């Protein structure tokens, strides 16, 4: 799985970090999302899908 983020659209809500803390983090200064792992292992797929689904700004996309 390959994960992509569009930081320009992020509203710093933290939902993605709650869903997949091993893949996403937030910048200390403004809370904007940071991608920790652009190619997460298969066991993270559920969490990444959940993060993409709950993100209110449609920041997160992925492909297999
Ligand atoms: S859930 Fe979306 S809008 Fe919220 S911090 Fe994560 S990427 Fe940004």
PDB file of C-alpha atoms and ligand atoms in Angstrom:
ATOM      1  CA  UNK A   1       0.000   0.000   0.000  1.00  0.00           C
ATOM      2  CA  UNK A   2       1.143   3.510  -0.911  1.00  0.00           C
ATOM      3  CA  UNK A   3      -0.270   6.447   1.058  1.00  0.00           C
ATOM      4  CA  UNK A   4      -0.555  10.067  -0.088  1.00  0.00           C
ATOM      5  CA  UNK A   5      -1.527  13.220   1.806  1.00  0.00           C
ATOM      6  CA  UNK A   6      -2.394  16.749   0.703  1.00  0.00           C
ATOM      7  CA  UNK A   7      -1.193  18.920   3.571  1.00  0.00           C
ATOM      8  CA  UNK A   8      -2.753  22.036   1.983  1.00  0.00           C
ATOM      9  CA  UNK A   9      -6.237  20.640   2.687  1.00  0.00           C
ATOM     10  CA  UNK A  10      -5.565  19.452   6.276  1.00  0.00           C
ATOM     11  CA  UNK A  11      -7.632  21.100   9.031  1.00  0.00           C
ATOM     12  CA  UNK A  12      -5.481  19.683  11.858  1.00  0.00           C
ATOM     13  CA  UNK A  13      -8.268  17.744  13.563  1.00  0.00           C
ATOM     14  CA  UNK A  14      -6.174  14.733  14.548  1.00  0.00           C
ATOM     15  CA  UNK A  15      -8.644  12.049  13.474  1.00  0.00           C
ATOM     16  CA  UNK A  16      -6.078  10.289  11.290  1.00  0.00           C
ATOM     17  CA  UNK A  17      -3.593  10.033  14.154  1.00  0.00           C
ATOM     18  CA  UNK A  18      -6.271   8.488  16.348  1.00  0.00           C
ATOM     19  CA  UNK A  19      -6.979   5.885  13.655  1.00  0.00           C
ATOM     20  CA  UNK A  20      -3.423   5.104  12.524  1.00  0.00           C
ATOM     21  CA  UNK A  21      -0.777   6.528  14.877  1.00  0.00           C
ATOM     22  CA  UNK A  22       1.983   4.468  13.276  1.00  0.00           C
ATOM     23  CA  UNK A  23       1.333   6.042   9.879  1.00  0.00           C
ATOM     24  CA  UNK A  24       0.265   9.620  10.671  1.00  0.00           C
ATOM     25  CA  UNK A  25       1.439  12.311  13.073  1.00  0.00           C
ATOM     26  CA  UNK A  26       0.771  16.022  13.466  1.00  0.00           C
ATOM     27  CA  UNK A  27       3.261  18.889  13.314  1.00  0.00           C
ATOM     28  CA  UNK A  28       3.946  20.340  16.734  1.00  0.00           C
ATOM     29  CA  UNK A  29       3.556  23.929  15.599  1.00  0.00           C
ATOM     30  CA  UNK A  30       0.200  23.813  13.837  1.00  0.00           C
ATOM     31  CA  UNK A  31      -1.227  20.292  13.987  1.00  0.00           C
ATOM     32  CA  UNK A  32      -1.028  19.701  10.241  1.00  0.00           C
ATOM     33  CA  UNK A  33      -0.719  16.039   9.298  1.00  0.00           C
ATOM     34  CA  UNK A  34       2.683  14.439   8.704  1.00  0.00           C
ATOM     35  CA  UNK A  35       3.088  11.113   6.908  1.00  0.00           C
ATOM     36  CA  UNK A  36       5.344   8.838   8.958  1.00  0.00           C
ATOM     37  CA  UNK A  37       5.239   5.843   6.626  1.00  0.00           C
ATOM     38  CA  UNK A  38       4.317   6.245   2.942  1.00  0.00           C
ATOM     39  CA  UNK A  39       4.442   2.476   2.373  1.00  0.00           C
ATOM     40  CA  UNK A  40       2.950   0.940   5.522  1.00  0.00           C
ATOM     41  CA  UNK A  41       2.879  -2.829   6.013  1.00  0.00           C
ATOM     42  CA  UNK A  42      -0.243  -4.854   5.257  1.00  0.00           C
ATOM     43  CA  UNK A  43      -1.288  -5.005   8.895  1.00  0.00           C
ATOM     44  CA  UNK A  44      -1.756  -1.209   8.808  1.00  0.00           C
ATOM     45  CA  UNK A  45      -4.143  -1.280   5.865  1.00  0.00           C
ATOM     46  CA  UNK A  46      -7.290  -1.341   7.980  1.00  0.00           C
ATOM     47  CA  UNK A  47      -6.075   1.619  10.027  1.00  0.00           C
ATOM     48  CA  UNK A  48      -5.107   3.634   6.939  1.00  0.00           C
ATOM     49  CA  UNK A  49      -8.481   2.970   5.328  1.00  0.00           C
ATOM     50  CA  UNK A  50     -10.168   4.064   8.537  1.00  0.00           C
ATOM     51  CA  UNK A  51      -8.060   7.241   8.698  1.00  0.00           C
ATOM     52  CA  UNK A  52      -8.955   8.105   5.106  1.00  0.00           C
ATOM     53  CA  UNK A  53     -12.627   7.488   5.833  1.00  0.00           C
ATOM     54  CA  UNK A  54     -12.783   9.676   8.941  1.00  0.00           C
ATOM     55  CA  UNK A  55     -10.681  12.565   7.599  1.00  0.00           C
ATOM     56  CA  UNK A  56     -13.148  15.448   7.194  1.00  0.00           C
ATOM     57  CA  UNK A  57     -11.047  17.186   4.530  1.00  0.00           C
ATOM     58  CA  UNK A  58     -10.336  14.192   2.252  1.00  0.00           C
ATOM     59  CA  UNK A  59      -6.595  14.687   2.725  1.00  0.00           C
ATOM     60  CA  UNK A  60      -5.642  11.001   2.665  1.00  0.00           C
ATOM     61  CA  UNK A  61      -5.613   8.789  -0.423  1.00  0.00           C
ATOM     62  CA  UNK A  62      -3.954   5.453  -1.089  1.00  0.00           C
ATOM     63  CA  UNK A  63      -3.435   2.809  -3.713  1.00  0.00           C
ATOM     64  CA  UNK A  64      -2.461  -0.823  -3.503  1.00  0.00           C
TER      65      UNK A  64
HETATM   66  S1  LIG B   1      -7.881  13.630   9.755  1.00  0.00           S
HETATM   67 FE1  LIG B   1      -7.468  14.779   7.861  1.00  0.00          FE
HETATM   68  S2  LIG B   1      -7.823  16.927   8.376  1.00  0.00           S
HETATM   69 FE2  LIG B   1      -7.608  15.799  10.319  1.00  0.00          FE
HETATM   70  S3  LIG B   1      -5.406  15.957  10.869  1.00  0.00           S
HETATM   71 FE3  LIG B   1      -5.669  14.059   9.702  1.00  0.00          FE
HETATM   72  S4  LIG B   1      -5.251  14.618   7.568  1.00  0.00           S
HETATM   73 FE4  LIG B   1      -5.621  16.535   8.687  1.00  0.00          FE
END
